[in-house]
Every structure is written in structure tokens, then in C-alpha cells.
Short mmCIF file of C-alpha atoms in Angstrom, two decimals:
data_model
loop_
_atom_site.label_atom_id
_atom_site.label_comp_id
_atom_site.label_asym_id
_atom_site.label_seq_id
_atom_site.Cartn_x
_atom_site.Cartn_y
_atom_site.Cartn_z
CA SER A 1 85.45 79.57 -61.62
CA PRO A 2 83.36 82.40 -60.10
CA GLY A 3 80.05 82.90 -61.87
CA SER A 4 80.51 79.86 -64.08
CA ARG A 5 78.09 76.99 -64.22
CA THR A 6 78.49 73.33 -64.89
CA PRO A 7 76.25 71.33 -67.21
CA TRP A 8 73.28 69.56 -65.67
CA CYS A 9 74.75 66.56 -63.87
CA PRO A 10 72.63 63.39 -63.85
CA GLY A 11 72.05 62.03 -60.32
CA ARG A 12 72.93 58.39 -59.72
CA GLY A 13 71.44 56.10 -57.12
CA VAL A 14 69.45 53.24 -58.61
CA PRO A 15 71.37 51.43 -61.40
CA GLY A 16 69.90 52.15 -64.81
CA LYS A 17 67.47 54.74 -63.46
CA ARG A 18 67.75 58.50 -63.82
CA CYS A 19 67.39 60.08 -60.38
CA GLY A 20 67.13 63.77 -61.29
CA THR A 21 69.80 66.36 -62.00
CA ILE A 22 71.87 68.82 -60.02
CA LEU A 23 72.94 72.22 -61.32
CA LEU A 24 76.03 73.67 -59.64
CA LEU A 25 76.43 77.44 -59.49
CA ALA A 26 79.48 79.16 -58.04
CA GLU A 27 80.14 82.70 -56.97
CA GLU A 28 83.39 83.97 -55.50
CA LEU A 29 82.88 85.01 -51.89
CA SER A 30 84.10 88.42 -50.85
CA ASN A 31 86.78 88.63 -48.17
CA CYS A 32 84.50 90.78 -45.98
CA ARG A 33 85.04 89.63 -42.39
CA ASP A 34 82.21 91.49 -40.67
CA ILE A 35 79.68 89.49 -38.67
CA VAL A 36 76.14 90.74 -38.05
CA THR A 37 74.02 89.99 -34.99
CA MET A 38 70.36 90.88 -35.30
CA GLN A 39 67.01 90.22 -33.66
CA LEU A 40 63.55 90.46 -35.19
CA CYS A 41 59.96 90.18 -34.01
CA ALA A 42 56.62 90.18 -35.83
CA ASN A 43 53.19 91.59 -35.17
CA LYS A 44 49.70 90.48 -36.28
CA LEU A 45 50.80 87.79 -38.71
CA ASP A 46 48.11 85.89 -40.62
CA LYS A 47 46.58 82.95 -38.78
CA LYS A 48 47.30 79.77 -40.72
CA ASP A 49 46.47 76.92 -38.35
CA PHE A 50 42.86 75.70 -37.99
CA PHE A 51 43.47 74.89 -34.35
CA GLY A 52 45.62 77.45 -32.58
CA LYS A 53 47.38 80.36 -34.20
CA SER A 54 50.54 80.08 -36.32
CA ASP A 55 54.04 78.72 -35.69
CA PRO A 56 56.11 81.35 -37.52
CA PHE A 57 59.71 81.26 -38.66
CA LEU A 58 61.78 83.39 -41.06
CA VAL A 59 63.86 82.30 -44.04
CA PHE A 60 66.59 84.68 -45.28
CA TYR A 61 67.74 84.59 -48.92
CA ARG A 62 70.81 86.16 -50.47
CA SER A 63 70.39 87.31 -54.07
CA ASN A 64 72.93 85.93 -56.54
CA GLU A 65 74.63 87.61 -59.51
CA ASP A 66 72.20 85.92 -61.92
CA GLY A 67 69.09 87.13 -60.07
CA THR A 68 68.35 83.86 -58.28
CA PHE A 69 68.13 83.52 -54.50
CA THR A 70 69.99 81.23 -52.09
CA ILE A 71 68.88 80.44 -48.53
CA CYS A 72 71.43 81.79 -46.08
CA HIS A 73 69.62 81.53 -42.73
CA LYS A 74 66.51 80.13 -41.04
CA THR A 75 65.33 81.28 -37.64
CA GLU A 76 63.90 78.96 -35.02
CA VAL A 77 60.13 78.28 -34.97
CA VAL A 78 58.09 80.17 -32.36
CA LYS A 79 55.02 78.08 -31.54
CA ASN A 80 51.38 79.19 -31.43
CA THR A 81 51.61 82.97 -31.77
CA LEU A 82 50.92 85.71 -34.28
CA ASN A 83 53.36 88.03 -32.48
CA PRO A 84 56.62 86.05 -32.31
CA VAL A 85 59.94 87.31 -30.96
CA TRP A 86 62.83 85.35 -32.47
CA GLN A 87 66.13 84.80 -30.69
CA PRO A 88 69.08 86.98 -31.80
CA PHE A 89 71.24 85.25 -34.42
CA THR A 90 74.65 85.84 -35.96
CA ILE A 91 75.55 85.62 -39.66
CA PRO A 92 78.65 86.63 -41.67
CA VAL A 93 78.04 89.62 -43.97
CA ARG A 94 79.51 87.65 -46.87
CA ALA A 95 76.79 84.99 -46.34
CA LEU A 96 74.04 87.62 -46.17
CA CYS A 97 75.01 89.74 -49.18
CA ASN A 98 78.54 88.72 -50.20
CA GLY A 99 79.87 92.09 -49.07
CA ASP A 100 77.56 94.02 -51.46
CA TYR A 101 75.67 96.29 -49.07
CA ASP A 102 72.97 97.21 -51.61
CA ARG A 103 72.25 93.67 -52.83
CA THR A 104 68.69 92.50 -52.19
CA VAL A 105 68.07 90.38 -49.12
CA LYS A 106 64.69 88.62 -49.29
CA ILE A 107 62.92 87.34 -46.18
CA ASP A 108 60.00 84.90 -46.27
CA VAL A 109 57.68 84.32 -43.32
CA TYR A 110 56.32 80.79 -42.95
CA ASP A 111 53.99 78.92 -40.65
CA TRP A 112 55.69 75.68 -39.60
CA ASP A 113 53.84 72.39 -40.17
CA ARG A 114 54.95 69.04 -38.78
CA ASP A 115 54.71 67.31 -42.19
CA GLY A 116 57.09 69.80 -43.79
CA SER A 117 54.45 71.51 -45.97
CA HIS A 118 55.04 74.88 -44.32
CA ASP A 119 52.45 77.54 -45.18
CA PHE A 120 53.67 80.75 -46.79
CA ILE A 121 52.54 83.82 -44.82
CA GLY A 122 54.29 86.55 -46.76
CA GLU A 123 57.58 88.16 -47.72
CA PHE A 124 59.51 91.41 -47.70
CA ALA A 125 62.80 92.63 -49.16
CA THR A 126 65.58 94.74 -47.75
CA SER A 127 69.37 95.15 -48.01
CA TYR A 128 72.31 95.11 -45.66
CA ARG A 129 72.54 98.91 -45.88
CA GLU A 130 68.89 99.30 -44.93
CA LEU A 131 69.14 96.77 -42.11
CA SER A 132 72.20 98.55 -40.70
CA ARG A 133 70.15 101.70 -40.10
CA ALA A 134 68.46 99.82 -37.27
CA GLN A 135 71.53 100.56 -35.19
CA SER A 136 69.93 103.95 -34.50
CA GLN A 137 66.20 103.24 -35.05
CA PHE A 138 63.68 100.41 -35.26
CA THR A 139 62.81 99.38 -38.81
CA VAL A 140 59.34 97.98 -39.56
CA TYR A 141 58.64 95.91 -42.68
CA GLU A 142 55.25 95.02 -44.10
CA VAL A 143 54.85 91.30 -44.76
CA LEU A 144 53.11 90.93 -48.12
CA ASN A 145 51.51 87.88 -49.74
CA PRO A 146 51.37 88.56 -53.53
CA ARG A 147 48.48 86.11 -54.11
CA LYS A 148 46.31 87.69 -51.40
CA LYS A 149 47.20 91.15 -52.65
CA CYS A 150 45.94 90.24 -56.16
CA LYS A 151 42.72 88.67 -54.90
CA LYS A 152 41.66 91.16 -52.22
CA LYS A 153 41.20 94.83 -53.04
CA LYS A 154 41.26 95.87 -49.40
CA TYR A 155 44.32 93.77 -48.59
CA VAL A 156 46.87 95.74 -46.55
CA ASN A 157 49.41 93.19 -45.39
CA SER A 158 49.83 89.85 -43.63
CA GLY A 159 51.44 91.45 -40.60
CA THR A 160 54.66 93.31 -39.93
CA VAL A 161 58.21 92.36 -38.98
CA THR A 162 60.29 94.69 -36.84
CA LEU A 163 64.08 94.69 -36.70
CA LEU A 164 64.74 95.12 -32.98
CA SER A 165 68.52 95.24 -33.02
CA PHE A 166 71.42 95.09 -35.45
CA SER A 167 75.13 95.16 -34.61
CA VAL A 168 78.31 94.51 -36.59
CA GLU A 169 81.72 93.32 -35.48
CA SER A 170 84.80 92.22 -37.36
CA GLU A 171 85.71 88.55 -37.47
CA PHE A 172 89.43 88.12 -37.02
CA THR A 173 91.42 85.08 -38.12
CA PHE A 174 94.27 83.14 -36.56
CA VAL A 175 96.62 84.64 -39.16
CA ASP A 176 95.53 88.18 -38.20
CA TYR A 177 96.80 87.59 -34.66
CA ILE A 178 100.04 85.95 -35.79
CA ARG A 179 100.69 88.84 -38.21
CA GLY A 180 99.86 91.26 -35.41
CA GLY A 181 102.66 89.85 -33.29
CA THR A 182 101.00 87.18 -31.11
CA GLN A 183 103.78 84.76 -30.16
CA LEU A 184 103.10 81.01 -30.00
CA ASN A 185 105.14 79.30 -27.30
CA PHE A 186 105.45 75.54 -27.72
CA THR A 187 106.24 73.29 -24.74
CA VAL A 188 106.78 69.51 -24.92
CA ALA A 189 106.10 66.92 -22.20
CA ILE A 190 107.04 63.28 -22.77
CA ASP A 191 105.85 60.24 -20.81
CA PHE A 192 108.76 58.35 -19.21
CA THR A 193 106.69 55.88 -17.17
CA ALA A 194 107.47 52.17 -16.96
CA SER A 195 104.24 51.19 -18.74
CA ASN A 196 105.97 52.23 -21.99
CA GLY A 197 108.40 49.32 -21.67
CA LEU A 198 112.20 49.31 -21.38
CA PRO A 199 113.67 51.56 -24.12
CA SER A 200 116.24 48.87 -24.97
CA GLN A 201 113.50 46.36 -25.88
CA PRO A 202 111.91 46.32 -29.37
CA THR A 203 108.44 46.06 -27.73
CA SER A 204 108.94 49.42 -25.97
CA LEU A 205 107.15 52.50 -27.29
CA HIS A 206 110.43 54.35 -26.71
CA TYR A 207 112.47 51.85 -28.72
CA ALA A 208 114.31 53.37 -31.68
CA SER A 209 115.86 50.98 -34.16
CA PRO A 210 118.71 52.03 -36.47
CA TYR A 211 116.11 52.22 -39.23
CA GLN A 212 113.15 53.94 -37.59
CA LEU A 213 112.37 56.48 -34.88
CA SER A 214 110.22 55.49 -31.90
CA ALA A 215 106.51 56.34 -31.86
CA TYR A 216 107.30 59.16 -29.41
CA ALA A 217 109.97 60.64 -31.67
CA LEU A 218 107.77 60.34 -34.77
CA ALA A 219 104.87 62.13 -33.07
CA LEU A 220 107.17 64.85 -31.75
CA LYS A 221 108.71 65.49 -35.18
CA ALA A 222 105.39 65.44 -37.03
CA VAL A 223 103.69 67.99 -34.77
CA GLY A 224 106.74 70.00 -33.79
CA GLU A 225 108.03 70.64 -37.29
CA ILE A 226 104.71 72.28 -38.18
CA ILE A 227 104.23 74.34 -35.06
CA GLN A 228 107.86 75.52 -34.89
CA ASP A 229 107.15 77.70 -37.93
CA TYR A 230 104.86 79.78 -35.69
CA ASP A 231 107.29 79.95 -32.77
CA SER A 232 109.53 82.94 -33.44
CA ASP A 233 112.48 82.04 -31.21
CA LYS A 234 112.40 78.28 -31.97
CA LEU A 235 113.26 77.60 -28.32
CA PHE A 236 111.07 74.87 -26.82
CA PRO A 237 110.92 74.08 -23.10
CA ALA A 238 110.86 70.26 -22.97
CA TYR A 239 110.04 68.09 -19.96
CA GLY A 240 109.72 64.44 -19.05
CA PHE A 241 107.43 62.99 -16.40
CA GLY A 242 107.10 59.73 -14.47
CA ALA A 243 110.79 58.81 -14.13
CA LYS A 244 113.46 58.51 -11.44
CA VAL A 245 116.01 61.19 -12.21
CA PRO A 246 119.76 61.22 -11.38
CA PRO A 247 121.70 61.85 -9.29
CA ASP A 248 119.46 60.94 -6.31
CA GLY A 249 116.86 58.84 -8.15
CA LYS A 250 113.87 60.93 -7.04
CA ILE A 251 110.63 60.57 -9.00
CA SER A 252 109.92 63.69 -11.08
CA HIS A 253 106.88 64.72 -13.12
CA GLN A 254 108.45 67.75 -14.77
CA PHE A 255 112.17 67.23 -15.22
CA PRO A 256 113.89 69.19 -18.04
CA LEU A 257 115.01 66.91 -20.85
CA ASN A 258 118.20 68.94 -21.27
CA ASN A 259 118.95 68.56 -17.53
CA ASN A 260 119.01 72.35 -17.12
CA VAL A 261 116.47 73.41 -14.48
CA GLU A 262 117.24 77.12 -14.99
CA ASN A 263 116.70 76.95 -18.76
CA PRO A 264 114.74 73.89 -19.98
CA SER A 265 114.50 75.23 -23.55
CA CYS A 266 115.87 73.22 -26.46
CA ALA A 267 116.92 74.71 -29.81
CA GLY A 268 114.35 73.60 -32.37
CA ILE A 269 112.62 70.24 -32.62
CA GLU A 270 115.96 68.61 -33.37
CA GLY A 271 117.21 69.94 -30.04
CA VAL A 272 114.18 68.47 -28.26
CA LEU A 273 114.74 65.11 -29.96
CA GLU A 274 118.40 65.12 -28.98
CA SER A 275 117.58 65.88 -25.32
CA TYR A 276 114.80 63.27 -25.32
CA LEU A 277 117.16 60.55 -26.55
CA GLN A 278 119.79 61.61 -24.02
CA SER A 279 117.25 61.44 -21.16
CA LEU A 280 116.26 57.90 -22.19
CA ARG A 281 119.87 56.89 -21.50
CA THR A 282 120.10 58.56 -18.08
CA VAL A 283 116.71 58.30 -16.29
CA GLN A 284 114.87 55.24 -15.00
CA LEU A 285 111.33 54.78 -16.34
CA TYR A 286 109.01 54.54 -13.37
CA GLY A 287 105.65 56.09 -12.48
CA PRO A 288 102.93 57.08 -11.75
CA THR A 289 101.63 58.93 -14.83
CA ASN A 290 100.83 62.43 -13.56
CA PHE A 291 99.81 65.14 -16.04
CA ALA A 292 98.84 67.89 -13.58
CA PRO A 293 102.37 69.08 -12.62
CA VAL A 294 103.46 69.92 -16.17
CA ILE A 295 100.04 71.43 -17.05
CA ASN A 296 100.24 73.65 -13.96
CA GLN A 297 103.85 74.53 -14.86
CA VAL A 298 102.86 75.86 -18.30
CA ALA A 299 99.65 77.44 -16.93
CA GLY A 300 101.73 79.40 -14.41
CA ILE A 301 103.81 80.85 -17.25
CA ALA A 302 100.73 81.53 -19.41
CA ALA A 303 99.12 83.44 -16.51
CA GLN A 304 101.95 85.97 -16.51
CA VAL A 305 100.98 87.54 -19.87
CA THR A 306 97.27 87.55 -20.71
CA ASP A 307 97.03 90.53 -23.10
CA GLY A 308 97.00 88.37 -26.24
CA SER A 309 100.65 88.91 -27.13
CA GLN A 310 101.59 85.40 -25.93
CA TYR A 311 99.81 82.05 -26.42
CA HIS A 312 101.08 78.72 -25.11
CA VAL A 313 100.68 75.25 -26.60
CA LEU A 314 101.60 72.22 -24.49
CA LEU A 315 102.20 68.95 -26.38
CA ILE A 316 101.91 65.87 -24.16
CA ILE A 317 102.95 62.54 -25.69
CA THR A 318 101.83 59.59 -23.56
CA ASP A 319 100.84 55.94 -23.56
CA GLY A 320 97.57 57.02 -21.95
CA VAL A 321 97.63 55.31 -18.54
CA ILE A 322 96.87 58.38 -16.38
CA SER A 323 97.15 58.28 -12.58
CA ASP A 324 96.05 61.76 -11.44
CA MET A 325 92.80 62.21 -13.36
CA LEU A 326 91.10 64.41 -10.74
CA GLN A 327 94.10 66.73 -10.41
CA THR A 328 94.52 66.85 -14.20
CA LYS A 329 90.87 67.83 -14.72
CA GLU A 330 91.27 70.54 -12.09
CA ALA A 331 94.43 71.81 -13.81
CA ILE A 332 92.75 71.90 -17.24
CA VAL A 333 89.65 73.70 -15.93
CA THR A 334 91.91 76.34 -14.37
CA ALA A 335 94.04 76.60 -17.54
CA SER A 336 90.94 77.05 -19.72
CA SER A 337 90.77 80.73 -18.73
CA LEU A 338 94.39 81.30 -19.80
CA PRO A 339 96.01 81.83 -23.23
CA MET A 340 96.83 78.15 -23.54
CA SER A 341 96.00 74.96 -25.44
CA ILE A 342 96.94 71.34 -24.72
CA ILE A 343 97.61 68.70 -27.38
CA ILE A 344 97.70 65.08 -26.24
CA VAL A 345 99.06 62.43 -28.58
CA GLY A 346 98.38 58.90 -27.36
CA VAL A 347 100.90 56.27 -28.48
CA GLY A 348 100.58 52.51 -28.14
CA PRO A 349 97.63 50.10 -28.04
CA ALA A 350 95.93 51.29 -24.82
CA GLU A 351 92.31 52.33 -24.59
CA PHE A 352 92.21 56.10 -24.27
CA GLU A 353 88.84 56.74 -22.58
CA ALA A 354 90.45 59.12 -20.06
CA MET A 355 92.07 61.12 -22.87
CA GLU A 356 88.75 61.34 -24.73
CA GLU A 357 87.14 62.73 -21.58
CA LEU A 358 89.87 65.35 -21.23
CA ASP A 359 89.35 66.32 -24.89
CA GLY A 360 85.92 67.75 -24.03
CA ASP A 361 84.55 67.76 -27.61
CA GLU A 362 81.40 65.85 -26.62
CA VAL A 363 80.96 66.97 -23.00
CA ARG A 364 82.54 70.11 -21.57
CA LEU A 365 85.16 69.14 -18.99
CA SER A 366 84.34 69.93 -15.37
CA SER A 367 85.99 69.60 -11.98
CA ARG A 368 84.30 69.99 -8.58
CA GLY A 369 81.24 71.53 -10.19
CA ARG A 370 83.30 74.07 -12.15
CA TYR A 371 83.21 73.83 -15.95
CA ALA A 372 86.06 74.63 -18.31
CA GLU A 373 85.65 78.12 -19.75
CA ARG A 374 86.86 76.89 -23.15
CA ASP A 375 87.67 73.54 -24.72
CA ILE A 376 91.48 73.70 -24.77
CA VAL A 377 92.41 70.01 -25.17
CA GLN A 378 92.86 68.16 -28.45
CA PHE A 379 93.52 64.41 -28.27
CA VAL A 380 94.56 62.11 -31.11
CA PRO A 381 95.63 58.44 -30.99
CA PHE A 382 98.91 57.93 -32.85
CA ARG A 383 97.88 54.47 -34.10
CA ASP A 384 95.21 56.02 -36.32
CA TYR A 385 98.02 57.54 -38.39
CA VAL A 386 100.15 54.49 -39.04
CA ASP A 387 99.73 54.08 -42.78
CA ASP A 388 99.46 50.45 -43.95
CA SER A 389 101.07 51.45 -47.23
CA GLY A 390 104.21 52.44 -45.36
CA ASN A 391 104.04 56.07 -46.52
CA GLN A 392 105.35 57.56 -43.30
CA VAL A 393 105.65 61.10 -44.66
CA LEU A 394 101.97 61.18 -45.62
CA SER A 395 100.92 59.58 -42.32
CA MET A 396 102.80 62.14 -40.23
CA ALA A 397 101.44 65.00 -42.35
CA ARG A 398 97.90 63.80 -41.58
CA LEU A 399 98.77 63.52 -37.90
CA ALA A 400 100.14 67.07 -37.77
CA LYS A 401 97.11 68.44 -39.62
CA ASP A 402 94.58 66.83 -37.27
CA VAL A 403 96.57 67.54 -34.10
CA LEU A 404 96.85 71.24 -34.91
CA ALA A 405 93.35 71.62 -36.37
CA GLU A 406 91.77 73.04 -33.19
CA ILE A 407 94.58 75.39 -32.13
CA PRO A 408 93.48 78.38 -34.30
CA GLU A 409 89.88 78.16 -33.05
CA GLN A 410 91.04 77.79 -29.44
CA LEU A 411 93.30 80.84 -29.76
CA LEU A 412 90.44 82.82 -31.34
CA SER A 413 88.02 81.80 -28.57
CA TYR A 414 90.44 83.14 -25.96
CA MET A 415 90.89 86.43 -27.81
CA LYS A 416 87.16 86.85 -28.38
CA THR A 417 86.15 86.19 -24.76
CA ARG A 418 88.72 88.80 -23.68
CA ASP A 419 87.79 91.22 -26.49
CA ILE A 420 91.42 91.27 -27.62
CA LYS A 421 91.84 92.48 -31.19
CA PRO A 422 94.94 91.76 -33.27
CA ARG A 423 97.53 94.48 -33.39
CA ARG A 424 98.25 96.01 -36.76
CA ALA A 425 101.15 94.28 -38.48
CA ASP A 426 104.17 96.53 -38.89
CA PRO A 427 104.60 97.62 -42.51
CA GLU A 428 107.43 95.77 -44.20
#
């Protein structure tokens, strides 16, 4: 509970040997959502290194309710100078002072040493309220070393630190935008290529026995039943790709599952499932596996409303054998500037290197020298969620959680880059 403390907990590591203790302290964080960006520099700091000058860095401490201090930020080290200018940094107000504007914020100045025995240069204290005055004027702090002050009568200070800039902005959450009326629009695209196997065969990824849904249907239900709670009209455009479609048997990479070109929307996830199963009975699985057409289809719709009132999520379920990688990368890079996210669920045993590349978590996706503005793709392999214990409900809950984990951050990144703030929710 807030403010409570646990007993000293003995550390364990080497059997039979006491390895120290850990004391846990807890304090309830305020719900203050402001974020501070500030920049500091220093002047005439004490020289600590025998060769060269000093390598200064700052350590910020938040004061706790019991009078102790907790580190909340460290700046980078600026090498070989007594007059460093540190890079601007951003920190939540709740981390700096827990929303208490008059609570002490202590800052220590250190000289960095390679062996970790950093030399203490001095310290100064301030508060959020005092720091915030720098919005209209520079604030200069004297860096004091208590030991030097006691020993030297003529001691003045160990240098000064100047707050160059200080700005505050509110941090909005995913829920703020949903409450403010942002509509999530969920579109489904399902892989109907021949590499999935004939739907009538038990080895097919589309095969549904009387006792269990196919991998495609399971993934669709797991993700869709979560996201449909955020989709106000519960109408989901649903497409298939990579099949020959009746009546003329032409290959299509964005055919409506409900066979209605004018209105491809299905009522709820159950409606999508029903149309999916119906399509399996009427189309011929074929190929190639092209993602770009359906991505461009949704991107075209997303481009029509970019004021933050609409956000689109495209769920692609595939066996991962992609044929139009270059065009898909181009489509994703273009879509990255739009209010849109793409979820890819890979089913089956294939290697998914191409999907991992599209995900862009490790390396930002690029096409023809142009980089994606935002990371908008989340990929998960379905096989990672097949629970050996047979607890399908738990497995699908984990799948839904991980698949949807990046959507709030992706939505927020779009809103932030466009400086779109959530509308005020209408009073109930």
C-alpha cells in the first residue's frame, strides 16, 4: 500500500550464504500527466581529472514522503570540459516530484570516471515550481560541495548550473482519445492462397473440424473480439486475397468476403467468421500472396480523414509466404504517415523473416530510400500461442493481448506528430 514498507528481505543467490538485504518502499504515484522538457548547462565547474578537465553529468533526485531521495534521471556525460551543455531531456512531472510542485528536487553534479568511482563535484536543490519560472527567465544555481565549504573559509562554489529552457506539455493516453470520440475502424484481410492447403484436408490451415475452428478462425476471433469493443458501429470490412473468385475465376487480392463490392462490411466478428467460411466454399485458393493491394485499400480510406477522429487497424492473417515484398514495403512506408496500424498474424509452420522485417521493431522499415514515419506494423506468430496444456481460452487471451499491445502507442504517435489533442468527452 502507498507509504508502507516491507520488512528487510534477505537476498538469495549462493545456497546457505546471506547475500544482503533489500528494503522495498512504495509511494502512490499521482495521476499528473504533464511532461517536462528542459535543458541545462554549467559554468566553471571544479576540475577533477589530473589529466584533462572534468567529464560532468547531472543526477536528479526526487524527494520521498519519508525524507529520502530516489534517482529519477541522469543526463549524458559531456567529456573534458568545465562548461558543459547537456542535451535537452524529457521527464514526467510525476517522476520528478510526484505532482507536488513544491517538493524538493535535488541535483548532484559528478565527474565521470571509467571505473565507476565518479567524483562528486557539488549539489544544489530546487523544486518544480522554481524550475518552471525558467519559462520566462534563465535560472542560475550555485553548485556547492559541503565538504569544501566546511574546510575553506573563502570557498564560494564549485561552479554554477544554468537552466536554459523549461517547457511543459500534457501527456495524453489512448483512453483519452477514445473517450474524446476517436473512432477505431477495424478491417480484416485473410490469406486465401494455395500454400495454405485445400480447406477440405485436415493438413490445411483453413481446415475446420466439427470440434475445433481453423487457425485462421481462432486468430480472427481472439483479436477481433477484443478490438470490436473499441469499434462503435461493429461493422468490419473484410477481404480475402490470393484466390480465384467466381463467377469468372479471376485472381483477386482484395475481394469482399461477403461478396458485396459496394459494402464489404460484416456485422461483428461473428459476421466476419460467417462470411469467411462461406468464401472458403466458393473461391479457389490460388496465389500469389500480395499484401500491397489491401494495405493500399485501407490506406486510401484512412487518408480521407486525418484530423484524429478516425483511426484504422488492418488485421492480416497469413501463412507468411509473401510475393510482393517491395510493393508491400512501399505501401507500409506510405501508410506510416496516415492514421493507421497493421497487425499481421502468421499461422502455420513457415519461417516469418519477411514478416519480422515488416514489423520494424529492430530496424525502421524503408523503401527506395524513404523511411517509415512511424512503426505501424505489429507481427506475431500464431504458433507461439498454442498452449500445450490445451487451455485454448488462455492461449487466445495471450494472443489478443500481445497483438494489440502496440496499437495504443501507435495511435498516440500519430496524434503527437500531428499535434492532435483529444476532444473533451461529452458529459454523461
